[in-house]
Amino acid sequence: MINRRAFLLSASAAFAAPALLSAQSTDLATAINELPQLHSLQVQRGNTVVFASAPRGPGLDRPTNIKSCSKSVVALLLGSAIDRGEIPSVSATIGEVAPSILPRNATPGADAITMEDLVSLRAGLERTSGPNYGQWVSSSNWLADALSRPMVATPGGQMLYSTGSTHILGAALAESTDQSLLDLARARLGRPLGIDIPPWTRDPQGYYMGGNEMALTPRAMLKIAVLMRDNGRYDGQQVIPQSWIEASTRPHTRSPWSGLSYGYGWFLSRSGYILGRGYGGQIIAAHPRRDLAVAITSDPTQPARSGGYFGDLMRLLEGPVLASA
């Protein structure tokens, strides 16, 4: 039987909770008003969305370009393909999984690059991102261009952030499953999560871009954050194997720019966040220990460098957002 003191404490907590939530929401609203580049912020604790605001941009229900958060989505699809036996393991090579995508002039050793090298951005090939991006997407064959670039590091060694690596991975997934990357994303994430995934950019050979240009609504981004927070489960269903989520959230390398660790398609912060990060300040974030899932969208035309706006977003995540938990 509950005693009087326990009853009073419980009752006072119940009355205090709305006031506390209101104060936290006020703090978050104030914080995002000071970030003019930010379009939307959603924070979910447990099963409850405790904050949702879109002070700028197209709102929470219209698709937005998630930029390089696409890399994190492709990484989840790799885990699904391995679980189904469509790809033997993360150690399988391009030559084993998708030899048909290797051009005749492929860089020596390109066939031996593994799925793990690609998903952890350690392929060793010269980057197609940064100053090389425009030339790469202007080429007549994105896969041939990426796979014929010189080896500038040992595969499996240092992190070389390159959309070309994830595009190669996406093409390998398409070849190994005999499905387009769009069909895979719709079947293995879209339907289980109840989200729409519209078509996005394709390369000249018809492969959907593996590391950029996907579009999701902010609400769909939040569902993916919940999936990551809950070890691959969503609404009682194991959508992505827990073992893959665990492997994806172990550090395999480190970004030379942000200093964040990197797993399989996901950045990892010291404070406990699992992060998908896209140009301009697009973020899909989960903090399992604090039972938090977060989605952030921002102006996709403006940069978000680690020492600039992305740093501001990390301070938002590690300050007011964590305080909301």
Tab-separated table of C-alpha atoms in Angstrom:
chain	number	residue	atom	x	y	z
A	1	MET	CA	0.000	0.000	0.000
A	2	ILE	CA	1.293	3.451	-0.890
A	3	ASN	CA	2.028	5.619	2.138
A	4	ARG	CA	1.096	9.267	2.465
A	5	ARG	CA	4.632	10.554	1.887
A	6	ALA	CA	5.052	8.504	-1.275
A	7	PHE	CA	1.649	9.669	-2.504
A	8	LEU	CA	2.533	13.312	-1.932
A	9	LEU	CA	5.888	12.933	-3.685
A	10	SER	CA	4.236	11.216	-6.634
A	11	ALA	CA	1.522	13.840	-6.851
A	12	SER	CA	3.995	16.725	-6.671
A	13	ALA	CA	6.116	15.147	-9.413
A	14	ALA	CA	3.058	14.794	-11.623
A	15	PHE	CA	2.202	18.466	-11.180
A	16	ALA	CA	5.840	19.532	-11.666
A	17	ALA	CA	6.365	17.550	-14.882
A	18	PRO	CA	4.343	19.835	-17.197
A	19	ALA	CA	6.092	22.896	-15.795
A	20	LEU	CA	9.485	21.255	-16.255
A	21	LEU	CA	8.612	20.224	-19.818
A	22	SER	CA	7.443	23.751	-20.569
A	23	ALA	CA	10.701	25.202	-19.256
A	24	GLN	CA	12.749	22.767	-21.345
A	25	SER	CA	10.696	23.583	-24.444
A	26	THR	CA	11.275	27.275	-23.824
A	27	ASP	CA	15.031	26.665	-23.606
A	28	LEU	CA	15.010	24.726	-26.887
A	29	ALA	CA	12.864	27.345	-28.610
A	30	THR	CA	15.238	30.071	-27.483
A	31	ALA	CA	18.254	28.065	-28.653
A	32	ILE	CA	16.925	27.417	-32.144
A	33	ASN	CA	15.821	31.015	-32.591
A	34	GLU	CA	19.504	31.910	-32.282
A	35	LEU	CA	20.353	29.574	-35.179
A	36	PRO	CA	18.941	31.226	-38.338
A	37	GLN	CA	20.279	28.431	-40.551
A	38	LEU	CA	18.155	25.835	-38.694
A	39	HIS	CA	14.872	24.821	-40.321
A	40	SER	CA	13.457	22.251	-37.878
A	41	LEU	CA	14.159	20.410	-34.648
A	42	GLN	CA	12.359	17.402	-33.175
A	43	VAL	CA	13.236	15.662	-29.923
A	44	GLN	CA	11.653	12.387	-28.853
A	45	ARG	CA	12.154	10.921	-25.378
A	46	GLY	CA	10.873	7.372	-25.084
A	47	ASN	CA	7.643	7.263	-27.065
A	48	THR	CA	6.867	10.958	-26.600
A	49	VAL	CA	7.864	13.782	-28.905
A	50	VAL	CA	8.771	16.409	-26.318
A	51	PHE	CA	9.677	19.136	-28.804
A	52	ALA	CA	8.826	19.725	-32.450
A	53	SER	CA	9.285	23.035	-34.198
A	54	ALA	CA	9.919	24.181	-37.752
A	55	PRO	CA	10.453	27.930	-37.485
A	56	ARG	CA	11.898	28.100	-40.995
A	57	GLY	CA	11.942	26.010	-44.158
A	58	PRO	CA	9.234	23.746	-45.607
A	59	GLY	CA	7.984	22.277	-42.308
A	60	LEU	CA	7.949	18.782	-40.810
A	61	ASP	CA	5.871	16.982	-43.433
A	62	ARG	CA	7.548	17.860	-46.709
A	63	PRO	CA	10.623	15.995	-48.026
A	64	THR	CA	13.959	17.722	-47.632
A	65	ASN	CA	17.366	16.815	-49.036
A	66	ILE	CA	19.134	14.939	-46.238
A	67	LYS	CA	22.482	15.225	-48.066
A	68	SER	CA	25.113	12.892	-46.576
A	69	CYS	CA	22.708	11.426	-44.024
A	70	SER	CA	22.106	9.254	-47.106
A	71	LYS	CA	25.361	7.479	-46.242
A	72	SER	CA	23.887	6.384	-42.917
A	73	VAL	CA	20.779	5.026	-44.659
A	74	VAL	CA	22.867	3.034	-47.151
A	75	ALA	CA	24.853	1.603	-44.233
A	76	LEU	CA	21.618	0.249	-42.728
A	77	LEU	CA	20.737	-1.370	-46.057
A	78	LEU	CA	24.122	-3.102	-46.083
A	79	GLY	CA	23.330	-4.614	-42.682
A	80	SER	CA	20.006	-5.880	-44.012
A	81	ALA	CA	21.651	-7.436	-47.084
A	82	ILE	CA	24.249	-9.237	-44.964
A	83	ASP	CA	21.541	-10.515	-42.606
A	84	ARG	CA	19.626	-11.967	-45.578
A	85	GLY	CA	22.728	-13.619	-47.043
A	86	GLU	CA	22.682	-11.444	-50.164
A	87	ILE	CA	26.194	-10.287	-49.264
A	88	PRO	CA	28.328	-12.914	-47.485
A	89	SER	CA	29.817	-10.616	-44.859
A	90	VAL	CA	31.234	-7.174	-44.255
A	91	SER	CA	34.585	-8.613	-45.351
A	92	ALA	CA	33.312	-9.477	-48.829
A	93	THR	CA	35.124	-7.624	-51.609
A	94	ILE	CA	33.831	-5.681	-54.588
A	95	GLY	CA	35.264	-8.418	-56.811
A	96	GLU	CA	33.162	-11.009	-54.972
A	97	VAL	CA	29.966	-9.002	-54.557
A	98	ALA	CA	29.676	-6.923	-57.720
A	99	PRO	CA	32.472	-7.578	-60.240
A	100	SER	CA	30.380	-6.066	-63.030
A	101	ILE	CA	30.783	-2.539	-61.632
A	102	LEU	CA	34.584	-2.669	-61.904
A	103	PRO	CA	35.764	-0.767	-65.013
A	104	ARG	CA	38.495	-2.116	-67.248
A	105	ASN	CA	40.832	0.601	-66.028
A	106	ALA	CA	40.051	0.069	-62.349
A	107	THR	CA	42.882	1.020	-60.039
A	108	PRO	CA	44.959	-2.049	-59.111
A	109	GLY	CA	43.582	-3.404	-55.853
A	110	ALA	CA	40.119	-1.871	-56.286
A	111	ASP	CA	38.572	-5.331	-56.630
A	112	ALA	CA	39.888	-6.223	-53.153
A	113	ILE	CA	38.222	-3.271	-51.406
A	114	THR	CA	35.744	-4.698	-48.887
A	115	MET	CA	32.221	-3.668	-47.942
A	116	GLU	CA	33.651	-2.664	-44.578
A	117	ASP	CA	36.202	-0.403	-46.263
A	118	LEU	CA	33.396	1.287	-48.191
A	119	VAL	CA	30.879	1.684	-45.354
A	120	SER	CA	33.507	3.046	-42.963
A	121	LEU	CA	34.898	5.418	-45.643
A	122	ARG	CA	38.307	3.737	-45.673
A	123	ALA	CA	38.396	2.579	-49.300
A	124	GLY	CA	41.831	4.129	-49.876
A	125	LEU	CA	40.800	5.674	-53.201
A	126	GLU	CA	41.269	9.370	-53.859
A	127	ARG	CA	38.230	11.241	-52.552
A	128	THR	CA	35.373	12.348	-54.778
A	129	SER	CA	34.052	14.769	-52.149
A	130	GLY	CA	35.240	18.283	-51.388
A	131	PRO	CA	37.055	19.934	-54.298
A	132	ASN	CA	36.707	16.776	-56.426
A	133	TYR	CA	32.927	16.500	-56.147
A	134	GLY	CA	31.944	18.659	-59.116
A	135	GLN	CA	34.313	16.884	-61.492
A	136	TRP	CA	33.081	13.505	-60.274
A	137	VAL	CA	29.346	14.146	-60.774
A	138	SER	CA	30.102	15.741	-64.150
A	139	SER	CA	31.777	12.552	-65.387
A	140	SER	CA	29.985	10.182	-67.765
A	141	ASN	CA	30.386	7.194	-65.423
A	142	TRP	CA	30.532	7.864	-61.693
A	143	LEU	CA	31.497	4.319	-60.743
A	144	ALA	CA	34.287	4.106	-63.314
A	145	ASP	CA	35.573	7.518	-62.253
A	146	ALA	CA	35.607	6.619	-58.530
A	147	LEU	CA	37.100	3.153	-59.048
A	148	SER	CA	39.865	4.374	-61.355
A	149	ARG	CA	41.099	7.081	-58.995
A	150	PRO	CA	44.552	6.479	-57.507
A	151	MET	CA	45.029	4.689	-54.216
A	152	VAL	CA	46.127	7.375	-51.773
A	153	ALA	CA	45.922	5.211	-48.647
A	154	THR	CA	45.799	1.543	-47.742
A	155	PRO	CA	42.216	0.221	-47.843
A	156	GLY	CA	40.979	-0.260	-44.297
A	157	GLY	CA	43.378	2.412	-43.035
A	158	GLN	CA	42.615	6.090	-42.609
A	159	MET	CA	39.201	7.688	-43.094
A	160	LEU	CA	38.830	9.394	-46.471
A	161	TYR	CA	35.407	11.036	-46.517
A	162	SER	CA	34.137	10.334	-50.027
A	163	THR	CA	30.634	10.125	-51.450
A	164	GLY	CA	32.128	7.987	-54.204
A	165	SER	CA	32.831	5.225	-51.676
A	166	THR	CA	29.199	5.085	-50.579
A	167	HIS	CA	28.038	5.286	-54.194
A	168	ILE	CA	30.149	2.218	-54.974
A	169	LEU	CA	28.580	0.516	-51.944
A	170	GLY	CA	25.081	1.409	-53.127
A	171	ALA	CA	25.781	-0.015	-56.584
A	172	ALA	CA	27.194	-3.189	-55.006
A	173	LEU	CA	23.987	-3.523	-52.984
A	174	ALA	CA	21.880	-3.080	-56.106
A	175	GLU	CA	23.869	-5.745	-57.985
A	176	SER	CA	23.921	-8.249	-55.121
A	177	THR	CA	20.186	-7.967	-54.394
A	178	ASP	CA	19.016	-7.440	-57.984
A	179	GLN	CA	17.035	-4.437	-56.752
A	180	SER	CA	17.568	-0.732	-57.130
A	181	LEU	CA	18.727	1.186	-54.081
A	182	LEU	CA	15.347	2.955	-54.103
A	183	ASP	CA	13.440	-0.345	-54.014
A	184	LEU	CA	15.692	-1.623	-51.221
A	185	ALA	CA	15.212	1.521	-49.157
A	186	ARG	CA	11.446	1.414	-49.609
A	187	ALA	CA	11.114	-2.286	-48.783
A	188	ARG	CA	13.542	-2.519	-45.870
A	189	LEU	CA	13.130	0.871	-44.216
A	190	GLY	CA	10.186	2.661	-45.789
A	191	ARG	CA	7.501	0.047	-45.234
A	192	PRO	CA	8.558	-1.108	-41.733
A	193	LEU	CA	8.856	2.488	-40.520
A	194	GLY	CA	5.788	3.734	-42.356
A	195	ILE	CA	7.692	6.423	-44.239
A	196	ASP	CA	7.693	7.505	-47.867
A	197	ILE	CA	11.002	7.488	-49.748
A	198	PRO	CA	10.694	9.354	-53.061
A	199	PRO	CA	13.073	8.724	-55.988
A	200	TRP	CA	16.278	10.743	-55.930
A	201	THR	CA	19.291	11.445	-58.144
A	202	ARG	CA	20.632	8.657	-60.365
A	203	ASP	CA	23.996	8.443	-62.086
A	204	PRO	CA	24.379	8.225	-65.884
A	205	GLN	CA	24.200	4.412	-65.703
A	206	GLY	CA	20.960	4.507	-63.691
A	207	TYR	CA	22.271	3.677	-60.207
A	208	TYR	CA	20.684	5.729	-57.437
A	209	MET	CA	23.242	7.926	-55.748
A	210	GLY	CA	24.662	6.080	-52.786
A	211	GLY	CA	25.853	8.872	-50.562
A	212	ASN	CA	23.865	12.033	-51.205
A	213	GLU	CA	20.626	13.615	-52.421
A	214	MET	CA	18.044	11.351	-50.733
A	215	ALA	CA	14.952	13.213	-49.555
A	216	LEU	CA	12.956	12.445	-46.403
A	217	THR	CA	10.520	14.418	-44.330
A	218	PRO	CA	11.832	15.536	-40.944
A	219	ARG	CA	9.269	13.212	-39.319
A	220	ALA	CA	10.725	10.290	-41.304
A	221	MET	CA	14.217	11.275	-40.168
A	222	LEU	CA	13.012	11.109	-36.560
A	223	LYS	CA	11.742	7.554	-37.098
A	224	ILE	CA	15.189	6.492	-38.321
A	225	ALA	CA	16.668	8.126	-35.210
A	226	VAL	CA	14.283	6.043	-33.072
A	227	LEU	CA	15.359	2.913	-34.982
A	228	MET	CA	19.003	3.631	-34.139
A	229	ARG	CA	18.211	4.436	-30.520
A	230	ASP	CA	16.304	1.180	-30.076
A	231	ASN	CA	18.934	-1.180	-31.525
A	232	GLY	CA	17.267	-1.633	-34.893
A	233	ARG	CA	13.735	-2.121	-33.557
A	234	TYR	CA	10.713	-0.055	-34.483
A	235	ASP	CA	7.141	-0.517	-33.326
A	236	GLY	CA	7.935	-3.979	-31.955
A	237	GLN	CA	9.649	-5.204	-35.132
A	238	GLN	CA	13.351	-5.910	-35.572
A	239	VAL	CA	13.871	-3.934	-38.781
A	240	ILE	CA	17.692	-3.984	-38.842
A	241	PRO	CA	19.615	-6.698	-36.929
A	242	GLN	CA	20.744	-5.608	-33.481
A	243	SER	CA	24.170	-7.083	-34.192
A	244	TRP	CA	24.527	-4.708	-37.150
A	245	ILE	CA	23.535	-1.673	-35.086
A	246	GLU	CA	26.097	-2.700	-32.468
A	247	ALA	CA	28.813	-3.102	-35.117
A	248	SER	CA	27.807	0.194	-36.724
A	249	THR	CA	28.139	2.088	-33.469
A	250	ARG	CA	31.597	0.821	-32.576
A	251	PRO	CA	34.415	3.198	-33.581
A	252	HIS	CA	36.271	1.972	-36.655
A	253	THR	CA	38.017	5.220	-37.555
A	254	ARG	CA	37.977	8.931	-36.777
A	255	SER	CA	37.174	12.031	-38.789
A	256	PRO	CA	40.247	14.226	-39.272
A	257	TRP	CA	37.970	17.301	-39.415
A	258	SER	CA	35.418	16.956	-36.622
A	259	GLY	CA	37.399	14.569	-34.422
A	260	LEU	CA	34.281	12.408	-34.102
A	261	SER	CA	34.665	8.650	-34.236
A	262	TYR	CA	33.035	6.861	-37.151
A	263	GLY	CA	31.449	3.426	-37.289
A	264	TYR	CA	29.567	1.936	-40.224
A	265	GLY	CA	27.977	5.033	-41.739
A	266	TRP	CA	27.443	6.812	-38.410
A	267	PHE	CA	29.472	9.366	-36.466
A	268	LEU	CA	29.871	8.765	-32.732
A	269	SER	CA	30.280	11.517	-30.158
A	270	ARG	CA	32.014	11.226	-26.804
A	271	SER	CA	28.786	12.231	-25.086
A	272	GLY	CA	27.001	9.168	-26.471
A	273	TYR	CA	25.294	10.394	-29.638
A	274	ILE	CA	25.001	8.293	-32.799
A	275	LEU	CA	24.894	10.775	-35.677
A	276	GLY	CA	24.036	10.854	-39.345
A	277	ARG	CA	25.352	14.142	-40.676
A	278	GLY	CA	24.594	15.919	-43.943
A	279	TYR	CA	25.823	19.083	-45.643
A	280	GLY	CA	24.209	22.259	-44.391
A	281	GLY	CA	23.312	20.823	-40.998
A	282	GLN	CA	21.027	17.837	-41.592
A	283	ILE	CA	21.214	15.500	-38.599
A	284	ILE	CA	19.675	12.177	-37.584
A	285	ALA	CA	20.757	11.545	-33.993
A	286	ALA	CA	20.149	8.982	-31.276
A	287	HIS	CA	21.320	8.880	-27.672
A	288	PRO	CA	20.418	5.406	-26.377
A	289	ARG	CA	21.546	5.992	-22.786
A	290	ARG	CA	19.264	9.012	-22.478
A	291	ASP	CA	16.430	7.416	-24.501
A	292	LEU	CA	16.555	10.295	-27.003
A	293	ALA	CA	15.961	10.490	-30.741
A	294	VAL	CA	16.554	13.775	-32.575
A	295	ALA	CA	16.074	15.077	-36.112
A	296	ILE	CA	17.417	18.401	-37.351
A	297	THR	CA	17.061	19.985	-40.771
A	298	SER	CA	18.788	23.138	-41.932
A	299	ASP	CA	19.293	25.278	-45.003
A	300	PRO	CA	20.878	22.777	-47.439
A	301	THR	CA	22.572	25.520	-49.457
A	302	GLN	CA	24.785	26.775	-46.620
A	303	PRO	CA	27.908	25.026	-45.257
A	304	ALA	CA	27.986	23.525	-41.773
A	305	ARG	CA	31.630	23.142	-40.831
A	306	SER	CA	32.787	21.490	-37.639
A	307	GLY	CA	34.226	24.785	-36.432
A	308	GLY	CA	31.094	26.700	-37.423
A	309	TYR	CA	27.409	25.844	-37.690
A	310	PHE	CA	27.859	22.099	-37.120
A	311	GLY	CA	29.701	22.986	-33.923
A	312	ASP	CA	26.678	25.101	-32.958
A	313	LEU	CA	24.412	22.111	-33.571
A	314	MET	CA	26.605	19.865	-31.436
A	315	ARG	CA	26.379	22.402	-28.613
A	316	LEU	CA	22.592	22.371	-29.059
A	317	LEU	CA	22.541	18.573	-28.874
A	318	GLU	CA	24.877	18.332	-25.915
A	319	GLY	CA	23.309	21.269	-24.066
A	320	PRO	CA	19.564	22.010	-24.248
A	321	VAL	CA	18.624	18.744	-25.986
A	322	LEU	CA	20.383	16.529	-23.440
A	323	ALA	CA	18.941	18.683	-20.678
A	324	SER	CA	15.457	17.820	-21.983
A	325	ALA	CA	16.137	14.217	-20.954
